[in-house]
N, CA, C and O atoms as a printed pandas DataFrame, in Angstrom:
     atom_number atom_name residue_name chain_id  residue_number  x_coord  y_coord  z_coord
0              1         N          MET        A               1  -72.806   -0.912   45.866
1              2        CA          MET        A               1  -72.848   -0.121   44.203
2              3         C          MET        A               1  -72.885   -1.192   43.286
3              4         O          MET        A               1  -73.442   -1.207   42.189
4              5         N          LEU        A               2  -72.268   -2.048   43.816
5              6        CA          LEU        A               2  -72.256   -3.021   42.695
6              7         C          LEU        A               2  -74.031   -4.080   43.066
7              8         O          LEU        A               2  -74.336   -5.031   42.345
8              9         N          LYS        A               3  -74.670   -3.755   43.919
9             10        CA          LYS        A               3  -76.158   -4.199   43.882
10            11         C          LYS        A               3  -77.065   -2.950   42.962
11            12         O          LYS        A               3  -78.263   -3.093   42.717
12            13         N          ASP        A               4  -76.567   -2.196   42.687
13            14        CA          ASP        A               4  -77.190   -1.426   41.913
14            15         C          ASP        A               4  -77.506   -1.747   40.451
15            16         O          ASP        A               4  -76.518   -1.902   39.733
16            17         N          PRO        A               5  -78.786   -1.880   39.850
17            18        CA          PRO        A               5  -78.972   -2.458   38.389
18            19         C          PRO        A               5  -78.496   -1.758   37.145
19            20         O          PRO        A               5  -78.599   -2.286   36.038
20            21         N          LYS        A               6  -77.986   -0.596   37.329
21            22        CA          LYS        A               6  -77.242    0.394   36.580
22            23         C          LYS        A               6  -76.072    0.022   36.219
23            24         O          LYS        A               6  -75.657    0.333   35.103
24            25         N          ILE        A               7  -75.194   -0.831   37.231
25            26        CA          ILE        A               7  -73.714   -1.468   37.053
26            27         C          ILE        A               7  -73.928   -2.464   36.173
27            28         O          ILE        A               7  -73.070   -2.627   35.305
28            29         N          ASN        A               8  -74.861   -3.160   36.192
29            30        CA          ASN        A               8  -75.000   -4.487   34.913
30            31         C          ASN        A               8  -75.287   -3.659   33.710
31            32         O          ASN        A               8  -74.941   -4.199   32.659
32            33         N          GLU        A               9  -75.736   -2.692   33.619
33            34        CA          GLU        A               9  -76.189   -2.232   32.192
34            35         C          GLU        A               9  -75.276   -1.605   31.451
35            36         O          GLU        A               9  -75.249   -1.336   30.250
36            37         N          TYR        A              10  -74.059   -1.281   32.875
37            38        CA          TYR        A              10  -72.951   -0.715   31.957
38            39         C          TYR        A              10  -72.054   -1.668   31.479
39            40         O          TYR        A              10  -71.512   -1.671   30.374
40            41         N          ALA        A              11  -71.912   -2.619   32.541
41            42        CA          ALA        A              11  -71.111   -3.967   32.238
42            43         C          ALA        A              11  -71.680   -4.392   30.905
43            44         O          ALA        A              11  -70.877   -4.547   29.985
44            45         N          ASN        A              12  -73.074   -4.616   30.670
45            46        CA          ASN        A              12  -73.459   -5.011   29.488
46            47         C          ASN        A              12  -73.354   -4.200   27.990
47            48         O          ASN        A              12  -73.206   -4.665   26.860
48            49         N          LYS        A              13  -73.500   -2.725   28.481
49            50        CA          LYS        A              13  -72.822   -1.808   27.112
50            51         C          LYS        A              13  -71.188   -2.183   26.738
51            52         O          LYS        A              13  -70.725   -2.242   25.599
52            53         N          TYR        A              14  -70.599   -2.372   27.760
53            54        CA          TYR        A              14  -69.090   -2.747   27.524
54            55         C          TYR        A              14  -68.956   -4.136   27.127
55            56         O          TYR        A              14  -68.077   -4.470   26.333
56            57         N          ASN        A              15  -69.840   -5.032   27.668
57            58        CA          ASN        A              15  -69.682   -6.277   27.085
58            59         C          ASN        A              15  -68.664   -6.982   28.048
59            60         O          ASN        A              15  -68.052   -7.939   27.574
60            61         N          VAL        A              16  -68.466   -6.698   29.064
61            62        CA          VAL        A              16  -67.729   -7.392   30.047
62            63         C          VAL        A              16  -68.397   -7.750   31.206
63            64         O          VAL        A              16  -69.598   -7.606   31.435
64            65         N          SER        A              17  -67.336   -8.342   32.098
65            66        CA          SER        A              17  -68.124   -8.529   33.442
66            67         C          SER        A              17  -68.112   -7.674   34.573
67            68         O          SER        A              17  -67.256   -6.811   34.769
68            69         N          LEU        A              18  -69.263   -7.975   35.461
69            70        CA          LEU        A              18  -69.141   -6.822   36.437
70            71         C          LEU        A              18  -67.494   -6.531   37.258
71            72         O          LEU        A              18  -67.123   -5.429   37.663
72            73         N          ALA        A              19  -66.852   -7.569   37.332
73            74        CA          ALA        A              19  -65.784   -7.517   37.901
74            75         C          ALA        A              19  -64.733   -6.452   36.995
75            76         O          ALA        A              19  -64.207   -5.459   37.498
76            77         N          GLN        A              20  -64.549   -6.890   35.534
77            78        CA          GLN        A              20  -64.188   -5.820   34.469
78            79         C          GLN        A              20  -64.306   -4.769   34.911
79            80         O          GLN        A              20  -63.442   -4.019   35.365
80            81         N          LEU        A              21  -65.683   -4.600   34.785
81            82        CA          LEU        A              21  -65.944   -2.804   34.514
82            83         C          LEU        A              21  -65.429   -2.257   35.963
83            84         O          LEU        A              21  -64.918   -1.138   35.937
84            85         N          MET        A              22  -65.510   -2.958   37.294
85            86        CA          MET        A              22  -65.024   -2.090   38.555
86            87         C          MET        A              22  -63.571   -2.188   38.890
87            88         O          MET        A              22  -62.985   -1.858   39.921
88            89         N          LEU        A              23  -62.950   -2.923   37.355
89            90        CA          LEU        A              23  -61.488   -2.896   38.147
90            91         C          LEU        A              23  -61.082   -1.704   37.073
91            92         O          LEU        A              23  -60.307   -0.792   37.360
92            93         N          ALA        A              24  -61.767   -1.869   35.715
93            94        CA          ALA        A              24  -61.288   -0.877   35.053
94            95         C          ALA        A              24  -61.646    0.776   35.319
95            96         O          ALA        A              24  -60.963    1.754   35.013
96            97         N          PHE        A              25  -62.796    0.726   35.912
97            98        CA          PHE        A              25  -63.346    2.447   36.782
98            99         C          PHE        A              25  -62.271    2.643   37.841
99           100         O          PHE        A              25  -61.747    3.747   37.984
100          101         N          ASP        A              26  -61.872    1.412   38.717
101          102        CA          ASP        A              26  -60.692    1.835   39.641
102          103         C          ASP        A              26  -59.510    2.192   38.877
103          104         O          ASP        A              26  -58.954    3.211   39.287
104          105         N          LEU        A              27  -58.852    1.487   37.632
105          106        CA          LEU        A              27  -57.862    1.900   37.395
106          107         C          LEU        A              27  -57.865    3.445   36.830
107          108         O          LEU        A              27  -56.949    4.238   37.047
108          109         N          GLN        A              28  -58.962    3.717   36.124
109          110        CA          GLN        A              28  -59.305    4.598   35.362
110          111         C          GLN        A              28  -59.079    6.228   36.191
111          112         O          GLN        A              28  -58.628    7.309   35.813
112          113         N          LEU        A              29  -59.721    5.655   37.636
113          114        CA          LEU        A              29  -59.187    6.901   38.818
114          115         C          LEU        A              29  -57.896    7.154   39.209
115          116         O          LEU        A              29  -57.506    8.136   39.840
116          117         N          GLY        A              30  -56.952    5.795   38.620
117          118        CA          GLY        A              30  -55.675    5.966   39.357
118          119         C          GLY        A              30  -55.663    5.073   40.240
119          120         O          GLY        A              30  -54.484    5.110   40.593
120          121         N          CYS        A              31  -56.117    4.348   40.804
121          122        CA          CYS        A              31  -56.399    3.267   41.922
122          123         C          CYS        A              31  -55.359    2.221   41.603
123          124         O          CYS        A              31  -55.182    1.849   40.443
124          125         N          ILE        A              32  -54.807    1.838   42.418
125          126        CA          ILE        A              32  -53.873    0.510   42.515
126          127         C          ILE        A              32  -54.892   -0.779   42.608
127          128         O          ILE        A              32  -55.278   -0.949   43.765
128          129         N          VAL        A              33  -55.379   -1.654   41.733
129          130        CA          VAL        A              33  -56.073   -2.686   42.104
130          131         C          VAL        A              33  -55.522   -4.051   42.077
131          132         O          VAL        A              33  -54.944   -4.484   41.080
132          133         N          LEU        A              34  -55.737   -4.929   43.450
133          134        CA          LEU        A              34  -55.492   -6.195   43.399
134          135         C          LEU        A              34  -56.349   -7.083   43.771
135          136         O          LEU        A              34  -56.515   -7.447   44.935
136          137         N          PRO        A              35  -57.193   -7.651   42.398
137          138        CA          PRO        A              35  -57.938   -8.755   42.417
138          139         C          PRO        A              35  -57.668   -9.785   43.082
139          140         O          PRO        A              35  -56.564  -10.313   42.950
140          141         N          LYS        A              36  -58.488  -10.226   43.825
141          142        CA          LYS        A              36  -58.099  -11.508   44.479
142          143         C          LYS        A              36  -59.243  -12.570   44.093
143          144         O          LYS        A              36  -60.421  -12.216   44.052
144          145         N          SER        A              37  -58.881  -13.768   43.839
145          146        CA          SER        A              37  -59.882  -14.713   43.179
146          147         C          SER        A              37  -58.910  -16.378   43.126
147          148         O          SER        A              37  -57.688  -16.415   42.986
148          149         N          ASP        A              38  -59.621  -17.370   43.243
149          150        CA          ASP        A              38  -58.918  -18.923   43.621
150          151         C          ASP        A              38  -59.602  -19.635   42.446
151          152         O          ASP        A              38  -59.481  -20.836   42.202
152          153         N          ASN        A              39  -60.466  -18.600   41.625
153          154        CA          ASN        A              39  -60.757  -19.213   40.258
154          155         C          ASN        A              39  -59.779  -18.894   39.046
155          156         O          ASN        A              39  -59.680  -17.778   38.535
156          157         N          ILE        A              40  -59.100  -19.973   38.672
157          158        CA          ILE        A              40  -58.337  -19.559   37.381
158          159         C          ILE        A              40  -59.335  -19.061   36.140
159          160         O          ILE        A              40  -58.709  -18.497   35.242
160          161         N          ALA        A              41  -60.567  -19.152   35.958
161          162        CA          ALA        A              41  -61.216  -18.483   34.587
162          163         C          ALA        A              41  -61.301  -16.994   35.232
163          164         O          ALA        A              41  -60.998  -15.967   34.623
164          165         N          GLU        A              42  -61.797  -17.063   36.664
165          166        CA          GLU        A              42  -61.699  -15.499   36.773
166          167         C          GLU        A              42  -60.278  -14.546   36.931
167          168         O          GLU        A              42  -60.078  -13.340   36.788
168          169         N          MET        A              43  -59.555  -15.490   37.232
169          170        CA          MET        A              43  -58.007  -14.724   37.000
170          171         C          MET        A              43  -57.924  -14.090   35.925
171          172         O          MET        A              43  -57.826  -12.881   35.714
172          173         N          LYS        A              44  -57.970  -15.023   35.199
173          174        CA          LYS        A              44  -57.715  -14.951   33.464
174          175         C          LYS        A              44  -58.517  -13.607   32.995
175          176         O          LYS        A              44  -58.086  -12.666   32.329
176          177         N          GLU        A              45  -59.909  -13.823   33.590
177          178        CA          GLU        A              45  -61.046  -12.471   33.165
178          179         C          GLU        A              45  -60.114  -11.415   33.522
179          180         O          GLU        A              45  -59.576  -10.712   32.666
180          181         N          ASN        A              46  -59.886  -11.273   34.939
181          182        CA          ASN        A              46  -59.381  -10.101   35.247
182          183         C          ASN        A              46  -57.895   -9.656   34.679
183          184         O          ASN        A              46  -57.388   -8.597   35.050
184          185         N          LEU        A              47  -57.350  -10.389   33.913
185          186        CA          LEU        A              47  -56.236   -9.664   33.314
186          187         C          LEU        A              47  -56.470   -9.005   31.833
187          188         O          LEU        A              47  -55.547   -8.582   31.138
188          189         N          HIS        A              48  -58.121   -8.981   31.390
189          190        CA          HIS        A              48  -58.425   -8.424   30.251
190          191         C          HIS        A              48  -59.324   -7.439   30.266
191          192         O          HIS        A              48  -60.500   -7.512   29.911
192          193         N          ILE        A              49  -58.584   -6.259   30.801
193          194        CA          ILE        A              49  -59.102   -5.169   30.785
194          195         C          ILE        A              49  -58.900   -4.059   29.780
195          196         O          ILE        A              49  -58.778   -2.876   30.094
196          197         N          ASP        A              50  -58.873   -4.563   28.464
197          198        CA          ASP        A              50  -58.598   -4.130   27.354
198          199         C          ASP        A              50  -59.909   -2.844   26.813
199          200         O          ASP        A              50  -60.009   -2.601   25.610
200          201         N          PHE        A              51  -60.593   -2.305   27.577
201          202        CA          PHE        A              51  -61.587   -1.286   27.023
202          203         C          PHE        A              51  -61.221    0.017   28.064
203          204         O          PHE        A              51  -60.517    0.059   29.073
204          205         N          ARG        A              52  -61.989    1.019   27.389
205          206        CA          ARG        A              52  -61.750    2.133   28.186
206          207         C          ARG        A              52  -63.502    2.764   28.541
207          208         O          ARG        A              52  -64.358    2.714   27.658
208          209         N          ILE        A              53  -63.790    3.298   29.875
209          210        CA          ILE        A              53  -65.030    3.615   30.364
210          211         C          ILE        A              53  -64.805    5.213   29.751
211          212         O          ILE        A              53  -63.865    5.978   29.964
212          213         N          ASN        A              54  -66.176    5.437   28.810
213          214        CA          ASN        A              54  -66.063    6.959   28.316
214          215         C          ASN        A              54  -66.558    7.540   29.610
215          216         O          ASN        A              54  -67.234    7.065   30.523
216          217         N          ASP        A              55  -65.963    8.819   29.386
217          218        CA          ASP        A              55  -66.019   10.301   30.173
218          219         C          ASP        A              55  -67.442   10.688   30.861
219          220         O          ASP        A              55  -67.583   11.335   31.899
220          221         N          GLU        A              56  -68.316   10.217   30.155
221          222        CA          GLU        A              56  -69.877   10.250   30.502
222          223         C          GLU        A              56  -70.198    9.412   31.123
223          224         O          GLU        A              56  -71.130    9.677   31.882
224          225         N          ASP        A              57  -69.671    8.046   31.165
225          226        CA          ASP        A              57  -69.880    6.747   32.120
226          227         C          ASP        A              57  -69.335    7.026   33.116
227          228         O          ASP        A              57  -69.915    6.866   34.190
228          229         N          MET        A              58  -68.135    7.496   33.052
229          230        CA          MET        A              58  -67.216    7.315   34.385
230          231         C          MET        A              58  -67.603    8.553   35.543
231          232         O          MET        A              58  -67.450    8.466   36.762
232          233         N          GLU        A              59  -68.025    9.458   34.947
233          234        CA          GLU        A              59  -68.939   10.634   35.696
234          235         C          GLU        A              59  -70.369    9.995   36.493
235          236         O          GLU        A              59  -70.778   10.338   37.602
236          237         N          LYS        A              60  -70.917    9.075   35.668
237          238        CA          LYS        A              60  -72.184    8.441   36.164
238          239         C          LYS        A              60  -71.704    7.921   37.338
239          240         O          LYS        A              60  -72.089    8.332   38.432
240          241         N          LEU        A              61  -70.575    6.707   37.145
241          242        CA          LEU        A              61  -70.243    5.736   37.697
242          243         C          LEU        A              61  -69.985    6.570   39.361
243          244         O          LEU        A              61  -70.345    6.232   40.488
244          245         N          ILE        A              62  -69.323    7.587   38.936
245          246        CA          ILE        A              62  -68.331    8.163   40.242
246          247         C          ILE        A              62  -69.735    8.689   41.002
247          248         O          ILE        A              62  -69.858    8.756   42.225
248          249         N          LYS        A              63  -70.578    8.980   40.203
249          250        CA          LYS        A              63  -72.041    9.489   41.296
250          251         C          LYS        A              63  -72.373    8.611   41.969
251          252         O          LYS        A              63  -72.571    8.778   43.172
252          253         N          LEU        A              64  -72.563    7.091   41.187
253          254        CA          LEU        A              64  -73.151    6.002   41.805
254          255         C          LEU        A              64  -72.412    5.553   43.302
255          256         O          LEU        A              64  -72.901    5.180   44.368
256          257         N          LYS        A              65  -70.927    5.785   42.825
257          258        CA          LYS        A              65  -70.066    5.568   44.018
258          259         C          LYS        A              65  -70.284    6.659   45.214
259          260         O          LYS        A              65  -70.625    6.321   46.347
260          261         N          GLU        A              66  -70.105    7.665   44.920
261          262        CA          GLU        A              66  -70.554    8.684   45.970
262          263         C          GLU        A              66  -72.094    8.454   46.979
263          264         O          GLU        A              66  -72.258    8.480   48.199
264          265         N          ARG        A              67  -72.865    8.275   46.062
265          266        CA          ARG        A              67  -73.927    8.055   46.289
266          267         C          ARG        A              67  -74.096    6.565   47.591
267          268         O          ARG        A              67  -74.765    6.500   48.622
268          269         N          ASP        A              68  -73.385    5.792   47.088
269          270        CA          ASP        A              68  -73.308    4.624   47.848
270          271         C          ASP        A              68  -72.008    4.555   48.622
271          272         O          ASP        A              68  -71.552    3.421   48.468
272          273         N          GLN        A              69  -71.144    5.363   49.465
273          274        CA          GLN        A              69  -70.087    5.334   50.098
274          275         C          GLN        A              69  -69.411    4.378   50.852
275          276         O          GLN        A              69  -68.209    4.209   51.058
276          277         N          ASN        A              70  -70.814    3.540   51.379
277          278        CA          ASN        A              70  -70.864    2.416   52.455
278          279         C          ASN        A              70  -70.372    1.357   51.896
279          280         O          ASN        A              70  -69.814    0.596   52.687
280          281         N          VAL        A              71  -70.385    0.964   50.546
281          282        CA          VAL        A              71  -70.230   -0.170   49.702
282          283         C          VAL        A              71  -68.974    0.181   49.108
283          284         O          VAL        A              71  -68.657    1.295   48.691
284          285         N          ALA        A              72  -68.102   -1.149   49.106
285          286        CA          ALA        A              72  -66.681   -1.473   48.728
286          287         C          ALA        A              72  -67.003   -1.580   47.185
287          288         O          ALA        A              72  -68.067   -1.946   46.686
288          289         N          VAL        A              73  -65.695   -1.128   46.452
289          290        CA          VAL        A              73  -65.704   -0.916   45.351
290          291         C          VAL        A              73  -65.014   -2.053   44.871
291          292         O          VAL        A              73  -64.814   -2.190   43.664
C-alpha cells in the first residue's frame, strides 16, 4: 500500500508525512497503533496527528488496503 503513488497524493493533500497519514488512517479505523522509531524528529512527528481524513478519502484508502492485503500498513 505504501508503494502506491496515490498514498503520496493523499499525504500531500493533507500536508502530512506518509507515516502521519497511515497513523491517522489506522486510528480512524479504530486500531491501536504503536509507531516505532529511533529518530527523535520522527517520534515528535508521530505525535502530531491533529487532522482527520475525510470519509471519501477513507473509503478510497480502505479499497487500496483491501487490494494490497499482503502489504502491512
